[in-house]
PDB file of C-alpha atoms in Angstrom:
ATOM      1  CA  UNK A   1      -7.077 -33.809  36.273  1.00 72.00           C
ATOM      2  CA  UNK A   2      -9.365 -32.458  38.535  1.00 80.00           C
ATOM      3  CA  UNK A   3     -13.213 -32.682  38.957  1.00 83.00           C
ATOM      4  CA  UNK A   4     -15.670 -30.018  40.800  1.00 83.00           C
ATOM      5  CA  UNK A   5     -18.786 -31.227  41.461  1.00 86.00           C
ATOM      6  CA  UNK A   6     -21.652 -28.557  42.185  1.00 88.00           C
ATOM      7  CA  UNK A   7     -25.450 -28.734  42.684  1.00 90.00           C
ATOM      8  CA  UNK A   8     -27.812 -27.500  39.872  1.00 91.00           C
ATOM      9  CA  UNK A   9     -31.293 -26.242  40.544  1.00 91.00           C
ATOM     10  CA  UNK A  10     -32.809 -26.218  37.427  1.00 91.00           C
ATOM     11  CA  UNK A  11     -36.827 -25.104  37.191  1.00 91.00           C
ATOM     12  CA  UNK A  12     -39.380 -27.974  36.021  1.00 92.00           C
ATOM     13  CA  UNK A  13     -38.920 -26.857  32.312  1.00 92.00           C
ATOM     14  CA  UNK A  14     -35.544 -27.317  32.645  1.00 92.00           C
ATOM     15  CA  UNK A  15     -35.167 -30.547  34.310  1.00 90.00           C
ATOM     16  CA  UNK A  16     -37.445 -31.880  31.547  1.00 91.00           C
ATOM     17  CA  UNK A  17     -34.641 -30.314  28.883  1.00 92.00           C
ATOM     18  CA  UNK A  18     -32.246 -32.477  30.855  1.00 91.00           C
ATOM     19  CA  UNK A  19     -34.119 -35.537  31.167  1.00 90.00           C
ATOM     20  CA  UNK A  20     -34.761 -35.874  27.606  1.00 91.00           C
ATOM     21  CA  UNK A  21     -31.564 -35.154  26.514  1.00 92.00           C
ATOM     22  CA  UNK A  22     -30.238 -37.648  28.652  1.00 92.00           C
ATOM     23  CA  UNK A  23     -32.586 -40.429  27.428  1.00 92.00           C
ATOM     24  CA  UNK A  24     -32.107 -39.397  23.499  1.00 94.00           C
ATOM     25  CA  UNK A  25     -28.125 -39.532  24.038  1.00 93.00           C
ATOM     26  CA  UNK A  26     -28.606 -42.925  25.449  1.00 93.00           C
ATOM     27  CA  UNK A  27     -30.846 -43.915  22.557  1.00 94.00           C
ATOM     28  CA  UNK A  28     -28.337 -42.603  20.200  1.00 94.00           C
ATOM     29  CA  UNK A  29     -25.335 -44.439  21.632  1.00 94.00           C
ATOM     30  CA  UNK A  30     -27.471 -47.728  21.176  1.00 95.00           C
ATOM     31  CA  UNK A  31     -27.983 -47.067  18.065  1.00 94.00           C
ATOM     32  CA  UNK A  32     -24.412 -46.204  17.141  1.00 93.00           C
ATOM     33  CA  UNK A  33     -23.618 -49.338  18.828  1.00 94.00           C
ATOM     34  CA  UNK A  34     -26.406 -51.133  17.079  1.00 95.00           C
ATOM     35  CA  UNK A  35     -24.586 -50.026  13.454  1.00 93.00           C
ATOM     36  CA  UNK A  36     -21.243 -50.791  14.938  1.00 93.00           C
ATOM     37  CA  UNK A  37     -22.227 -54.202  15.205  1.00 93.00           C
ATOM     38  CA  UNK A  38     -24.231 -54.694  11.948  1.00 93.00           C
ATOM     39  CA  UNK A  39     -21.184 -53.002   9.812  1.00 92.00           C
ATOM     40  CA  UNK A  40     -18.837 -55.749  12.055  1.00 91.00           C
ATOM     41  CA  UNK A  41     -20.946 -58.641  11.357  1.00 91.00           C
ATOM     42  CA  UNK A  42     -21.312 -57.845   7.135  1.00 93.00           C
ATOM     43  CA  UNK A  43     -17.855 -56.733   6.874  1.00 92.00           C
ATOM     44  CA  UNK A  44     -15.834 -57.282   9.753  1.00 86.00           C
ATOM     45  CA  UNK A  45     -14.565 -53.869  10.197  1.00 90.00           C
ATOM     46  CA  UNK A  46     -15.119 -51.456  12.667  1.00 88.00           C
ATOM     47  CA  UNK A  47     -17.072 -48.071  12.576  1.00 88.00           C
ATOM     48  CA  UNK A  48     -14.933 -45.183  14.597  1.00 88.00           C
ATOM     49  CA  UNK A  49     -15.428 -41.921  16.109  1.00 87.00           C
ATOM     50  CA  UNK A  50     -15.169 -40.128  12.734  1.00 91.00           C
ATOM     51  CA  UNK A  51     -17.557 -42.297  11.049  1.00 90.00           C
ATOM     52  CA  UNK A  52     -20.106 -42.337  13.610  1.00 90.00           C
ATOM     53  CA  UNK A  53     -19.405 -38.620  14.016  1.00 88.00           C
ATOM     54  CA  UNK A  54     -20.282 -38.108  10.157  1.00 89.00           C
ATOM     55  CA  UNK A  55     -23.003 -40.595  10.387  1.00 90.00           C
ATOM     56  CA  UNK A  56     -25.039 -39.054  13.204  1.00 89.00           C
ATOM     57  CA  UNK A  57     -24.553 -35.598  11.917  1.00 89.00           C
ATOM     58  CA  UNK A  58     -27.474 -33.619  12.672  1.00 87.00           C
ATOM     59  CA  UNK A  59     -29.162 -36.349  14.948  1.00 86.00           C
ATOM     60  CA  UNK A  60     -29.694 -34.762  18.039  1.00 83.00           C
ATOM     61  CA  UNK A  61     -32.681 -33.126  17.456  1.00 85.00           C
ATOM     62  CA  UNK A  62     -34.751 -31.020  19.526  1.00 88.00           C
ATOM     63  CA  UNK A  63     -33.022 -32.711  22.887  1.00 90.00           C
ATOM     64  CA  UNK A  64     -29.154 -33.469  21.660  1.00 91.00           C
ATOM     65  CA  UNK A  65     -26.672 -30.692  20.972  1.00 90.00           C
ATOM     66  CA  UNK A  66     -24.723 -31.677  18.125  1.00 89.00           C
ATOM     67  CA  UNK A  67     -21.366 -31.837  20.021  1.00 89.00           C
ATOM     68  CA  UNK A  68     -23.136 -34.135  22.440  1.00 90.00           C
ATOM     69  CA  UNK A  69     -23.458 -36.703  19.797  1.00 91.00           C
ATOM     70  CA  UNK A  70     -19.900 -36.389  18.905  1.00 91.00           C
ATOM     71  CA  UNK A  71     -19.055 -37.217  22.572  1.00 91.00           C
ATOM     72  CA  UNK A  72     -21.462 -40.379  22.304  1.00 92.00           C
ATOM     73  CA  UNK A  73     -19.679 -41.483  19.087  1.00 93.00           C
ATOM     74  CA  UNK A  74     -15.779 -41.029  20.899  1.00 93.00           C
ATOM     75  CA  UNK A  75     -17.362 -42.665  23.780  1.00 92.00           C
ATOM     76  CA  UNK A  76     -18.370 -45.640  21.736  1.00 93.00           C
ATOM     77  CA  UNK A  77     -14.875 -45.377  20.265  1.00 94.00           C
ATOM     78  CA  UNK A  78     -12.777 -45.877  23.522  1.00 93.00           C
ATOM     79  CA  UNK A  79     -15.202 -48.798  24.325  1.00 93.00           C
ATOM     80  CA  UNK A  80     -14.131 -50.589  21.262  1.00 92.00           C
ATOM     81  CA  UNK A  81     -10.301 -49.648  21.689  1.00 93.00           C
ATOM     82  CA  UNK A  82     -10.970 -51.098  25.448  1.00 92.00           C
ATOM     83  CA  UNK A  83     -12.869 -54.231  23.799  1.00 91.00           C
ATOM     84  CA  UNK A  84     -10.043 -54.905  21.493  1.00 90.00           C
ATOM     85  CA  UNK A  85      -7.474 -54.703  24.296  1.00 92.00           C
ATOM     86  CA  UNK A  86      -8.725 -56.975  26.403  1.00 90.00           C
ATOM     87  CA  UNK A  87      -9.302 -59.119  23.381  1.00 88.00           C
ATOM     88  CA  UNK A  88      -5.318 -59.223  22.508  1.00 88.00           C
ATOM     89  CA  UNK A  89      -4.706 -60.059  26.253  1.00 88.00           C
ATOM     90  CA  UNK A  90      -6.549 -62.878  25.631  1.00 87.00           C
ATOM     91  CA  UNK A  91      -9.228 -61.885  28.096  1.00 87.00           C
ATOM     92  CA  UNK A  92     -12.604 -62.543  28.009  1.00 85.00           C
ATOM     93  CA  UNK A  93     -15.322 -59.985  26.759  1.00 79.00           C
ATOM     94  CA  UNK A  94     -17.261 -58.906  23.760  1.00 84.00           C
ATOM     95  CA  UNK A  95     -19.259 -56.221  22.192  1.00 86.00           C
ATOM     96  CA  UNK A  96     -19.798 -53.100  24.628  1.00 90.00           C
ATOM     97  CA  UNK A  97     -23.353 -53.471  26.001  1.00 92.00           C
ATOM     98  CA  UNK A  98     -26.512 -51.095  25.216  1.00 92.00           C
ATOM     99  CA  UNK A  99     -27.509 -49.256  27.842  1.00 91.00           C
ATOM    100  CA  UNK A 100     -30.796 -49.030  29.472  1.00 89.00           C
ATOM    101  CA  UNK A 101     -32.645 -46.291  31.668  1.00 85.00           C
ATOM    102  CA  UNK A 102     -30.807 -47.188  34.745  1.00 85.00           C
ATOM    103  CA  UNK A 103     -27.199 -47.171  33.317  1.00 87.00           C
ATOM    104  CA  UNK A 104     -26.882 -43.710  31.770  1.00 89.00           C
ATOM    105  CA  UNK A 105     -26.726 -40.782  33.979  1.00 90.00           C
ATOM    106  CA  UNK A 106     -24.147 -37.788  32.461  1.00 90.00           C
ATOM    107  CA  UNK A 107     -24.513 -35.315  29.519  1.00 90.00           C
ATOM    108  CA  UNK A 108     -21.207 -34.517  28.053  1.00 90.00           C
ATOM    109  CA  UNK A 109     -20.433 -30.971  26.821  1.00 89.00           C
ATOM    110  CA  UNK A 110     -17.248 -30.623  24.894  1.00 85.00           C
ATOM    111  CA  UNK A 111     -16.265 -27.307  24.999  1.00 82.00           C
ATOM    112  CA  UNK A 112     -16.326 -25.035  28.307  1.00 84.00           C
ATOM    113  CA  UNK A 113     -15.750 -21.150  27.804  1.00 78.00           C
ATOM    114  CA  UNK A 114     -17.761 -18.398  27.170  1.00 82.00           C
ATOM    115  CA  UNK A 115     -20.043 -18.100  24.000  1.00 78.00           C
ATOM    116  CA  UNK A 116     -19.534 -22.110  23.838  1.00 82.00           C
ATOM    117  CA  UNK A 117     -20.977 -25.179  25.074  1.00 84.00           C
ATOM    118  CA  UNK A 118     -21.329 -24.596  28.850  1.00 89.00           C
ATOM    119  CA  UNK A 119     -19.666 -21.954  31.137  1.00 87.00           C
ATOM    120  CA  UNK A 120     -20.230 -20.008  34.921  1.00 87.00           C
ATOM    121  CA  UNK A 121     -21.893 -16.618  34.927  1.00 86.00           C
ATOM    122  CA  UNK A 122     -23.116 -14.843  37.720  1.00 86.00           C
ATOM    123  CA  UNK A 123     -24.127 -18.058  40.164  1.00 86.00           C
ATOM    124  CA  UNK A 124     -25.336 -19.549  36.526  1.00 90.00           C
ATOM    125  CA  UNK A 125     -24.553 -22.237  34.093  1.00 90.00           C
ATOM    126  CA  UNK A 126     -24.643 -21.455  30.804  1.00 90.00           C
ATOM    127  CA  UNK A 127     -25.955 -24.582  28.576  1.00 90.00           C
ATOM    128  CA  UNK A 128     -27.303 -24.654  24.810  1.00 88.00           C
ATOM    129  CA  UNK A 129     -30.479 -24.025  24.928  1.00 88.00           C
ATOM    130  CA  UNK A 130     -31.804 -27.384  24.008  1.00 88.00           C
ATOM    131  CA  UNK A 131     -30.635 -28.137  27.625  1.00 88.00           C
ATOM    132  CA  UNK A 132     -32.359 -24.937  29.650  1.00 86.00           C
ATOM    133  CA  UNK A 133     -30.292 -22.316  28.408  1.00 89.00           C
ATOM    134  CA  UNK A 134     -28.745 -20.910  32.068  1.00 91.00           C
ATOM    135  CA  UNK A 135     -29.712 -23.376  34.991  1.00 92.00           C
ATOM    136  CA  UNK A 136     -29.019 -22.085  38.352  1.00 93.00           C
ATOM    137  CA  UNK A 137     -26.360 -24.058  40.227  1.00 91.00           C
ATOM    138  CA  UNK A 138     -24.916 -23.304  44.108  1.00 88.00           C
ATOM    139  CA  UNK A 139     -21.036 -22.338  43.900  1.00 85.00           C
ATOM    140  CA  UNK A 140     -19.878 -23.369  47.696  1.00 85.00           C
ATOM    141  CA  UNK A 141     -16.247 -22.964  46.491  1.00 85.00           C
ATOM    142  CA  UNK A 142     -14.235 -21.166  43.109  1.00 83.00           C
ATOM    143  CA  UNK A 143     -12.789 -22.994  40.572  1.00 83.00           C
ATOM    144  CA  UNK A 144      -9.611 -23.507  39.808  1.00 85.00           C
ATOM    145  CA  UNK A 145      -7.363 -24.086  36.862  1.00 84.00           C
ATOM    146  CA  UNK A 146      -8.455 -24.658  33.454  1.00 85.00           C
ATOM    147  CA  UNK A 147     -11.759 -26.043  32.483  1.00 85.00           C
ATOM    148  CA  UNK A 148     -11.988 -28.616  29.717  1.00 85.00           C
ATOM    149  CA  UNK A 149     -15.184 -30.030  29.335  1.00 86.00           C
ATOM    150  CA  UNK A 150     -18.525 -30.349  31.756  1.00 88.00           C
ATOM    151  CA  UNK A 151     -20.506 -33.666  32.581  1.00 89.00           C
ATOM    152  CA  UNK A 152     -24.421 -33.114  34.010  1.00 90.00           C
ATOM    153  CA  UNK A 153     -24.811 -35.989  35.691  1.00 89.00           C
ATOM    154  CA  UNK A 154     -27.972 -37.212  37.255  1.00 85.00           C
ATOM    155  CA  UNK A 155     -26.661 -38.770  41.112  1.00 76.00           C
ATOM    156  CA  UNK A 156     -29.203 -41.591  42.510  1.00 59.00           C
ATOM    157  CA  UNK A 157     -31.892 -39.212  44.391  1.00 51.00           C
ATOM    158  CA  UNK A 158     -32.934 -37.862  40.427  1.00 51.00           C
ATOM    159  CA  UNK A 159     -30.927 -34.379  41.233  1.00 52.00           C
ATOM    160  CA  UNK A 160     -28.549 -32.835  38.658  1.00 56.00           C
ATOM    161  CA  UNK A 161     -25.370 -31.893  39.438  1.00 56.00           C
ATOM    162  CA  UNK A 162     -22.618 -30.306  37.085  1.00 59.00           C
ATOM    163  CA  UNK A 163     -18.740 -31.498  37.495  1.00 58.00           C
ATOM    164  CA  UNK A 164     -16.872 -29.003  35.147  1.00 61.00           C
ATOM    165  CA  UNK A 165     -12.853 -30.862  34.632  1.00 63.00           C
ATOM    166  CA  UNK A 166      -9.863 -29.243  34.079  1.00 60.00           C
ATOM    167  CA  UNK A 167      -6.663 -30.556  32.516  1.00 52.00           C
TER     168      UNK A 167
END
């Protein structure tokens, strides 16, 4: 698998798309965590992706496209599965941790291709438009192979940058 990495530029409206996007996906994956934990505790059994996923349904709001939330919840998931593995190798290590302001920094968007979650159109990406709709981003070199999925992720200066990943 590959990774490009390229520079967004979105405008001030924009930015503020991504920035509260970011911070409602992070307060969703608490709170999937937070009900992962409760259901554990009164029943011992796990919540998965699919449940979460059927759960959270509709949660994103004005901020969160729905297949964003669905990432959150099969994030959660492989947390879990990673929690449980260590746990069987008799390592040490519990419950996956919430996350605060200074431990989130991507946006996941499932799809990549035209007409669908996020795609490259004349020196553009196209998002959902609960995330700026087409942000301008700087393409210093093509890409290659097949695209998979796209992470926005916010590097340490506060700048977005957008790492579409083949398979």
């Amino acid at each position: 698998m590959r990774a490009f990495e390229y520079r967004l530029y979105p405008t001030k409206a924009q930015a503020a798309k991504l920035d509260a996007c970011l911070e409602q996906s992070r307060l969703l994956y608490n709170e999937m965590l937070e009900l992962v934990q409760t259901e554990h505790a009164a029943s011992g059994k796990f919540l998965w992706k699919y449940d979460l996923g059927a759960r959270f349904k509709g949660r994103g709001g004005e901020a969160v496209p729905q297949t964003t939330v669905q990432c959150l919840a099969d994030r959660l998931h492989k947390a879990l599965k990673a929690m449980l593995a260590r746990k069987e190798l008799g390592q040490r290590g519990g419950f996956p941790r919430f996350k605060g302001f200074l431990h989130w920094h991507s946006i996941q968007l499932r799809q990549w291709g035209t007409s669908k979650d996020a795609w490259l159109a004349d020196g553009r990406l196209r998002v959902p438009a609960k995330l700026g709709k087409s942000i301008k981003v700087k393409l210093h070199r093509p890409l290659e192979g097949t695209q998979k999925t796209c992470y926005i992720v916010t590097s340490h200066r506060g700048q977005c940058r957008d790492a579409p990943h083949n398979g």
